[in-house]
Coordinates of C-alpha atoms in Angstrom, one line a residue:
M1 CA 2.9 -13.3 -30.3
I2 CA 6.7 -12.8 -30.0
E3 CA 6.6 -10.2 -32.9
R4 CA 3.7 -8.3 -31.3
F5 CA 5.6 -8.3 -28.0
E6 CA 8.8 -7.0 -29.5
S7 CA 7.0 -4.3 -31.4
D8 CA 5.0 -3.1 -28.3
A9 CA 6.7 0.0 -26.7
R10 CA 5.0 -0.6 -23.4
R11 CA 7.4 -3.5 -22.5
H12 CA 9.3 -2.8 -19.3
A13 CA 11.7 -4.4 -16.8
S14 CA 10.4 -7.7 -15.3
A15 CA 9.1 -7.3 -11.8
T16 CA 7.5 -9.3 -9.1
K17 CA 4.6 -8.1 -6.8
D18 CA 7.3 -6.4 -4.8
G19 CA 8.7 -4.4 -7.8
V20 CA 11.8 -4.6 -9.9
N21 CA 14.8 -6.4 -8.3
V22 CA 17.2 -7.9 -10.9
A23 CA 18.8 -10.1 -8.3
V24 CA 15.5 -11.9 -8.1
R25 CA 14.0 -11.6 -11.6
A26 CA 15.6 -10.1 -14.7
G27 CA 14.0 -9.8 -18.1
T28 CA 11.5 -7.7 -20.1
Q29 CA 7.8 -8.2 -19.7
L30 CA 4.4 -7.0 -20.8
E31 CA 1.0 -7.7 -19.2
M32 CA -1.9 -8.2 -21.7
A33 CA -4.4 -6.6 -19.3
S34 CA -6.6 -3.8 -20.8
L35 CA -4.6 -3.6 -24.0
P36 CA -7.2 -3.7 -26.8
E37 CA -4.7 -4.8 -29.5
W38 CA -3.9 -7.9 -27.3
T39 CA -7.5 -9.0 -26.8
D40 CA -7.4 -11.7 -29.5
L41 CA -4.3 -13.3 -28.1
K42 CA -5.5 -12.9 -24.5
T43 CA -8.8 -14.7 -25.4
L44 CA -6.9 -17.5 -27.2
V45 CA -4.5 -18.0 -24.2
T46 CA -7.5 -18.0 -21.8
E47 CA -9.3 -20.6 -23.9
I48 CA -6.3 -22.9 -24.3
S49 CA -5.4 -22.6 -20.6
T50 CA -8.9 -23.3 -19.4
E51 CA -9.0 -26.5 -21.6
R52 CA -5.7 -27.6 -20.1
L53 CA -7.1 -26.7 -16.6
H54 CA -10.0 -29.2 -17.1
D55 CA -7.6 -31.9 -18.3
Y56 CA -5.5 -31.3 -15.2
A57 CA -8.5 -31.4 -12.9
R58 CA -9.4 -34.9 -14.2
R59 CA -6.1 -36.1 -12.7
F60 CA -6.3 -34.1 -9.4
E61 CA -9.4 -34.4 -7.3
A62 CA -8.7 -31.2 -5.3
I63 CA -8.6 -29.1 -8.5
E64 CA -11.8 -30.7 -9.7
F65 CA -13.4 -29.9 -6.4
I66 CA -12.4 -26.2 -6.7
L67 CA -13.8 -26.0 -10.2
K68 CA -17.2 -27.2 -9.0
F69 CA -17.8 -23.8 -7.4
E70 CA -17.0 -21.8 -10.6
N71 CA -15.6 -19.0 -8.5
F72 CA -12.3 -18.8 -10.3
V73 CA -10.8 -16.4 -12.8
F74 CA -7.8 -16.4 -15.2
S75 CA -5.3 -13.7 -14.6
S76 CA -4.1 -11.4 -17.3
P77 CA -1.2 -13.2 -19.1
I78 CA 2.3 -11.8 -18.9
I79 CA 4.7 -12.3 -21.8
E80 CA 8.4 -12.1 -20.8
R81 CA 11.6 -12.2 -22.7
V82 CA 14.6 -13.5 -20.7
D83 CA 17.9 -12.8 -22.3
P84 CA 21.2 -14.7 -21.7
G85 CA 22.4 -14.1 -18.1
Q86 CA 18.9 -13.2 -17.0
G87 CA 16.3 -15.4 -15.2
Y88 CA 14.0 -15.7 -12.2
N89 CA 15.7 -17.0 -9.1
W90 CA 14.1 -19.5 -6.7
H91 CA 10.6 -18.5 -5.7
I92 CA 7.0 -19.7 -5.2
D93 CA 4.0 -18.1 -7.0
S94 CA 1.7 -17.7 -4.1
G95 CA 2.6 -16.0 -0.8
P96 CA 3.3 -12.4 -1.3
S97 CA 0.5 -9.9 -0.8
Q98 CA -2.1 -10.0 -3.6
T99 CA -1.1 -13.5 -4.7
E100 CA -2.8 -15.6 -2.0
G101 CA -5.8 -16.4 -4.3
R102 CA -3.7 -18.2 -6.9
F103 CA -4.4 -22.0 -7.0
L104 CA -2.7 -23.0 -10.2
S105 CA 0.2 -21.5 -12.1
V106 CA 0.4 -21.6 -15.9
L107 CA 3.7 -21.3 -17.8
A108 CA 3.7 -21.6 -21.6
Y109 CA 6.9 -21.5 -23.7
L110 CA 6.7 -19.4 -26.8
N111 CA 10.0 -20.6 -28.3
D112 CA 12.6 -23.4 -28.1
V113 CA 15.6 -22.9 -26.0
D114 CA 18.4 -25.4 -26.6
A115 CA 20.8 -24.5 -23.8
G116 CA 20.0 -23.1 -20.4
G117 CA 16.6 -21.6 -19.6
A118 CA 15.1 -24.6 -17.9
T119 CA 12.3 -24.3 -15.3
D120 CA 13.6 -26.3 -12.4
F121 CA 11.6 -27.9 -9.6
P122 CA 14.1 -29.3 -7.0
M123 CA 11.5 -30.8 -4.6
Q124 CA 10.0 -32.8 -7.5
G125 CA 13.3 -33.6 -9.1
A126 CA 12.1 -32.2 -12.3
S127 CA 13.5 -29.8 -14.9
F128 CA 11.7 -28.6 -18.1
Q129 CA 13.5 -27.3 -21.1
P130 CA 11.5 -24.7 -23.0
R131 CA 9.9 -26.1 -26.1
Q132 CA 7.6 -23.9 -28.2
G133 CA 3.9 -24.7 -27.5
S134 CA 4.5 -26.7 -24.3
M135 CA 2.6 -25.6 -21.1
L136 CA 3.3 -26.4 -17.5
L137 CA 0.5 -26.3 -14.9
F138 CA 1.5 -26.6 -11.3
P139 CA 0.5 -25.6 -7.8
P140 CA 1.9 -22.2 -6.8
F141 CA 2.5 -23.1 -3.2
W142 CA 5.6 -23.6 -0.9
M143 CA 6.0 -27.3 -1.9
Y144 CA 6.7 -26.2 -5.5
P145 CA 9.7 -23.8 -5.3
H146 CA 11.1 -23.3 -8.8
R147 CA 13.3 -21.1 -10.9
G148 CA 13.7 -20.0 -14.5
A149 CA 17.4 -20.7 -15.1
P150 CA 19.3 -18.2 -17.3
P151 CA 19.1 -19.2 -21.0
R152 CA 22.0 -19.1 -23.4
S153 CA 19.6 -17.5 -26.1
A154 CA 16.5 -15.5 -25.7
K155 CA 13.6 -17.3 -24.0
Y156 CA 10.0 -16.2 -24.4
V157 CA 7.5 -17.4 -21.8
L158 CA 3.9 -16.6 -21.0
T159 CA 2.8 -16.7 -17.3
A160 CA -0.7 -16.6 -15.9
Y161 CA -2.6 -17.9 -12.9
F162 CA -6.0 -19.4 -12.1
I163 CA -7.2 -17.5 -9.1
I164 CA -10.1 -18.1 -6.6
D165 CA -12.3 -15.1 -6.9
S166 CA -13.4 -14.3 -3.4
A167 CA -15.9 -11.7 -4.7
A168 CA -17.9 -14.4 -6.6

């Protein structure tokens, strides 16, 4: 996945829903949406994330309740490379326009990062060091502010969201 990302010329500066602002988020990203050569990996990521979603739902009754209605979709995954000195400042994943349907965030680490680069959740007193293959699922709401601290070596992360589909 990292090799494919690095060889794809459509990579661009990391952005939020409000656009590029390196004071908030700095890195290089690529969204898998509508890119035929990414379909195989997008399908794999969707399958694995959906399996993890059902595991998560068994532990949290509210998520299990949402899944009963089957009106949710998985967003197009975004791959991001965060270089030393870059990162994603404190934020929440649901709130800005066009993000209000998100009910669960998915963060998967694509490589190990030994120094820096942790995902920090101050309200939960938790910090997660990137380890290849590990995945975080968490609510995107105000009670889960978090950040991606600057790594000391390149960090590759995949981000996606489970979204309530109001059209369903």
